Coordinates of C-alpha atoms and ligand atoms in Angstrom, one line a residue:
M117 CA 2.0 3.3 29.5
L118 CA 4.5 0.4 29.1
G119 CA 8.2 0.9 29.0
E120 CA 10.7 3.7 29.4
V121 CA 9.9 7.0 27.6
R122 CA 12.5 7.7 24.9
N123 CA 11.1 10.5 23.0
V124 CA 8.1 12.9 22.8
T125 CA 7.1 14.7 19.7
V126 CA 4.5 17.4 19.5
S127 CA 3.1 18.2 16.1
Q128 CA 0.3 20.1 14.4
S129 CA -1.8 18.8 11.5
G130 CA -5.1 20.0 10.1
G131 CA -5.5 22.5 12.9
K132 CA -5.0 19.9 15.7
W133 CA -2.2 19.3 18.0
F134 CA -0.7 15.8 18.5
A135 CA 1.7 14.4 21.0
S136 CA 3.5 11.1 20.1
I137 CA 5.3 9.3 22.9
Q138 CA 7.9 6.7 22.1
T139 CA 8.8 4.1 24.7
Q140 CA 11.1 1.2 24.9
R141 CA 10.7 -2.2 26.5
E142 CA 11.7 -5.8 26.2
V143 CA 9.1 -8.1 24.5
D144 CA 9.1 -11.8 24.1
V145 CA 9.2 -13.2 20.6
P146 CA 5.5 -13.8 19.9
L147 CA 4.3 -17.1 18.5
P148 CA 2.0 -16.7 15.6
T149 CA -1.6 -17.8 16.3
A150 CA -2.4 -18.2 12.6
T151 CA -0.8 -21.0 10.7
S152 CA -1.8 -20.3 7.1
A153 CA 0.2 -18.7 4.3
I154 CA -1.2 -16.2 1.8
G155 CA -0.1 -14.5 -1.4
V156 CA -1.1 -10.8 -2.0
D157 CA -1.3 -9.2 -5.4
V158 CA -1.8 -5.4 -5.3
G159 CA -3.4 -3.6 -8.2
I160 CA -5.4 -0.6 -9.4
A161 CA -8.8 -2.2 -10.0
R162 CA -8.6 -4.2 -6.8
F163 CA -6.4 -2.8 -4.0
A164 CA -5.3 -6.3 -2.9
T165 CA -6.2 -9.7 -4.2
L166 CA -5.5 -12.7 -2.0
S167 CA -4.5 -16.2 -3.2
D168 CA -7.6 -17.6 -1.4
G169 CA -9.7 -15.7 -4.0
S170 CA -10.9 -12.9 -1.7
H171 CA -10.0 -9.3 -2.4
I172 CA -10.0 -5.7 -0.9
A173 CA -11.6 -3.0 -3.1
P174 CA -9.7 0.2 -3.7
L175 CA -10.3 3.3 -1.6
N176 CA -9.2 5.9 -4.0
S177 CA -9.8 8.5 -1.3
F178 CA -8.2 11.3 -3.3
K179 CA -10.1 10.6 -6.5
K180 CA -13.4 10.6 -4.6
H181 CA -12.7 13.9 -3.0
E182 CA -10.9 15.5 -6.0
K183 CA -13.8 17.4 -7.5
R184 CA -14.8 18.8 -4.1
L185 CA -11.2 19.8 -3.4
A186 CA -11.0 21.6 -6.8
R187 CA -14.2 23.5 -6.0
Y188 CA -13.0 24.6 -2.6
Q189 CA -9.7 25.7 -4.0
R190 CA -11.4 27.7 -6.7
R191 CA -13.6 29.4 -4.1
M192 CA -10.6 30.2 -2.0
A193 CA -8.8 31.7 -5.1
R194 CA -11.7 34.1 -5.7
K195 CA -11.5 35.6 -2.2
K196 CA -9.3 38.5 -1.2
K197 CA -6.2 37.1 0.3
F198 CA -6.0 37.1 4.1
S199 CA -9.6 38.4 4.4
R200 CA -12.0 36.6 6.8
N201 CA -13.7 34.8 4.0
W202 CA -10.4 33.7 2.5
K203 CA -9.4 32.3 5.8
K204 CA -12.7 30.4 6.1
A205 CA -12.3 29.0 2.6
K206 CA -8.7 28.0 3.4
A207 CA -9.8 26.2 6.5
R208 CA -12.2 24.1 4.4
V209 CA -9.5 23.1 2.0
Q210 CA -7.2 22.1 4.8
K211 CA -10.0 20.1 6.5
L212 CA -10.7 18.2 3.3
H213 CA -7.0 17.4 3.0
T214 CA -7.0 16.0 6.6
D215 CA -10.2 14.0 5.9
I216 CA -8.6 12.4 2.8
A217 CA -5.4 11.6 4.7
N218 CA -7.4 10.1 7.6
A219 CA -9.7 8.0 5.4
R220 CA -6.6 6.6 3.7
K221 CA -4.8 5.8 6.9
D222 CA -7.9 4.1 8.3
F223 CA -8.3 2.0 5.2
L224 CA -4.7 0.9 5.1
H225 CA -4.6 0.0 8.8
K226 CA -7.8 -2.1 8.5
A227 CA -6.5 -3.9 5.4
S228 CA -3.0 -4.6 6.9
A229 CA -4.5 -5.6 10.3
T230 CA -7.0 -8.1 8.8
I231 CA -4.3 -9.8 6.7
S232 CA -1.6 -9.9 9.4
K233 CA -4.0 -11.3 12.0
N234 CA -5.2 -14.2 9.8
H235 CA -1.9 -15.4 8.4
A236 CA 1.5 -16.5 9.6
L237 CA 3.2 -16.0 6.2
V238 CA 2.3 -13.2 3.9
C239 CA 4.0 -13.1 0.4
I240 CA 3.9 -9.9 -1.7
E241 CA 5.6 -8.8 -4.9
D242 CA 8.8 -6.8 -4.5
L243 CA 7.3 -3.9 -6.4
Q244 CA 9.6 -1.1 -5.4
V245 CA 6.7 1.4 -5.4
L246 CA 8.9 4.4 -5.3
N247 CA 10.8 3.5 -8.4
M248 CA 7.6 2.9 -10.2
S249 CA 6.2 6.3 -9.3
K250 CA 9.4 8.1 -10.2
S251 CA 10.1 6.6 -13.6
A252 CA 7.3 8.0 -15.7
R253 CA 8.7 11.5 -16.4
G254 CA 12.1 10.2 -17.4
T255 CA 14.9 12.7 -17.8
I256 CA 15.5 15.5 -20.2
E257 CA 17.9 13.3 -22.3
A258 CA 15.5 10.4 -22.2
P259 CA 11.9 11.6 -21.7
G260 CA 9.6 8.8 -20.5
K261 CA 7.2 7.2 -23.0
N262 CA 3.4 7.4 -22.4
V263 CA 4.0 10.1 -19.8
R264 CA 0.3 10.8 -19.4
A265 CA -0.8 7.2 -18.9
K266 CA 2.1 6.6 -16.5
A267 CA 1.4 9.8 -14.6
A268 CA -2.2 8.6 -14.1
L269 CA -1.0 5.2 -13.0
N270 CA 1.5 6.9 -10.6
K271 CA -1.2 9.0 -9.1
A272 CA -3.3 5.9 -8.5
I273 CA -0.3 4.1 -6.9
L274 CA 0.3 7.0 -4.5
D275 CA -3.4 7.4 -3.8
Q276 CA -3.6 3.7 -3.0
G277 CA -0.6 3.9 -0.6
W278 CA 1.0 0.6 -1.5
G279 CA 4.3 1.6 0.0
E280 CA 2.6 2.5 3.3
F281 CA 0.6 -0.7 3.1
R282 CA 3.7 -2.8 2.8
R283 CA 5.4 -0.9 5.7
Q284 CA 2.4 -1.6 7.9
L285 CA 2.2 -5.3 7.0
E286 CA 5.9 -5.6 7.8
Y287 CA 5.7 -4.4 11.4
K288 CA 2.3 -5.9 12.1
M289 CA 3.5 -9.3 10.9
A290 CA 6.5 -8.9 13.2
W291 CA 4.2 -8.1 16.1
S292 CA 2.2 -11.3 15.6
G293 CA 5.3 -13.4 15.2
G294 CA 4.6 -13.9 11.5
M295 CA 6.7 -13.1 8.4
L296 CA 6.4 -10.9 5.4
L297 CA 8.2 -12.1 2.4
A298 CA 8.8 -10.0 -0.7
V299 CA 9.3 -12.1 -3.8
P300 CA 10.6 -11.2 -7.3
A301 CA 7.8 -9.9 -9.4
H302 CA 8.7 -11.0 -12.9
N303 CA 6.0 -13.0 -14.8
T304 CA 3.7 -13.5 -11.8
S305 CA 0.8 -12.4 -14.0
R306 CA 1.8 -14.5 -17.0
T307 CA 2.5 -17.9 -15.4
C308 CA 0.0 -20.6 -15.3
P309 CA -0.4 -21.9 -11.7
C310 CA -1.6 -25.2 -13.0
C311 CA 1.0 -26.2 -15.7
A312 CA 3.6 -23.4 -15.2
H313 CA 3.4 -22.4 -18.8
V314 CA 4.7 -18.8 -19.2
A315 CA 3.1 -16.7 -22.0
K316 CA 2.0 -13.1 -22.5
E317 CA -1.1 -14.6 -24.2
N318 CA -2.2 -16.3 -21.0
R319 CA -3.3 -12.9 -19.8
K320 CA -6.3 -12.2 -22.0
T321 CA -7.3 -8.9 -20.5
Q322 CA -6.6 -6.9 -17.4
A323 CA -8.9 -9.2 -15.4
R324 CA -9.0 -12.5 -17.4
F325 CA -6.4 -15.3 -17.3
A326 CA -6.7 -18.3 -19.6
C327 CA -3.7 -20.6 -20.1
V328 CA -3.0 -21.2 -23.8
S329 CA -1.4 -24.5 -22.9
C330 CA -3.7 -26.3 -20.5
G331 CA -6.8 -24.2 -20.5
Y332 CA -6.8 -23.2 -16.8
K333 CA -8.9 -20.1 -16.2
N334 CA -9.2 -17.7 -13.3
H335 CA -9.3 -14.0 -12.5
A336 CA -5.9 -12.6 -13.4
D337 CA -5.3 -11.0 -10.0
I338 CA -6.0 -14.3 -8.2
V339 CA -3.5 -16.0 -10.5
G340 CA -1.0 -13.3 -9.6
A341 CA -1.6 -13.9 -5.9
I342 CA -1.3 -17.7 -6.2
N343 CA 2.0 -17.4 -8.1
I344 CA 3.3 -14.9 -5.5
L345 CA 2.5 -17.4 -2.7
E346 CA 3.9 -20.3 -4.6
R347 CA 7.1 -18.3 -5.3
G348 CA 7.4 -17.3 -1.6
Q349 CA 7.0 -20.9 -0.4
R350 CA 9.5 -22.1 -2.9
L351 CA 12.0 -19.5 -1.8
L352 CA 11.5 -20.4 1.8
A353 CA 12.0 -24.1 1.1
C354 CA 15.5 -23.3 -0.2
A355 CA 15.9 -20.2 2.0
D356 CA 19.4 -19.8 3.3
S357 CA 21.1 -20.6 0.0
S358 CA 19.0 -18.3 -2.2
P359 CA 20.3 -14.7 -2.7
E360 CA 16.9 -13.9 -4.2
V361 CA 15.1 -14.2 -0.9
R362 CA 14.6 -10.7 0.3
A363 CA 12.9 -11.6 3.5
S364 CA 11.5 -8.7 5.5
W365 CA 11.8 -10.9 8.5
Q366 CA 12.5 -8.7 11.4
E367 CA 13.5 -9.2 14.9
P368 CA 10.6 -8.2 17.1
A369 CA 10.6 -4.4 17.5
E370 CA 12.2 -3.1 20.7
A371 CA 10.5 0.2 20.6
T372 CA 6.7 0.6 20.4
T373 CA 5.2 3.8 19.2
W374 CA 1.8 5.1 19.8
Ligands
ZN193 ZN1 -1.6 -24.0 -17.9

């Protein structure tokens, strides 16, 4: 183990015990080995679309397991509480929850590792995931519109783990000496990357972008990712003066956690 032990936490999850050991040590500022810059657009149909045209399919770990989970929960409800069979059924439900959480963690780590390894600059939309997932229900005075549709979207957002994805990208970019840059999100899906014409009509469907001014066509998510990258590079070019830049540029972490 490297460094000085700062803190040890023992926890229990899914019937297993875990010990996390936090240590502290000095590290040199790493130099990024990658030199390229990439824009990343996150979405429901595709978890992440990159400005180079590639994409990562969604995991939807919860959706996939949802039916099975409901079945196990019904079974558990039919058993006599605290009986042997009830305990068995309960263990199955808990195991499934653990499997779902592990599958999601694994997916997010692989996705963030691939992106941070291959690029020195990663630009993403400043989506404020938490605000998006809180807003659907509204308040008693001002109930949210389309609550059902938004609730479904929220569930997808949380299931996709965009917030966690961003957190991982942030520290992994810092590890490799790279930089994660969050750019303002307005109109990234409506702006033509070719002629810069902004129109709602440019976005024909969820997936199709066709500029009404110059005729440029591409997948709408790729267009989003190209615009995010372009915006990030523009912000960097006039960096220190622009208050809009919300760089997630971090000093290399002093503490390393396993
Ligand atoms: Zn155009």
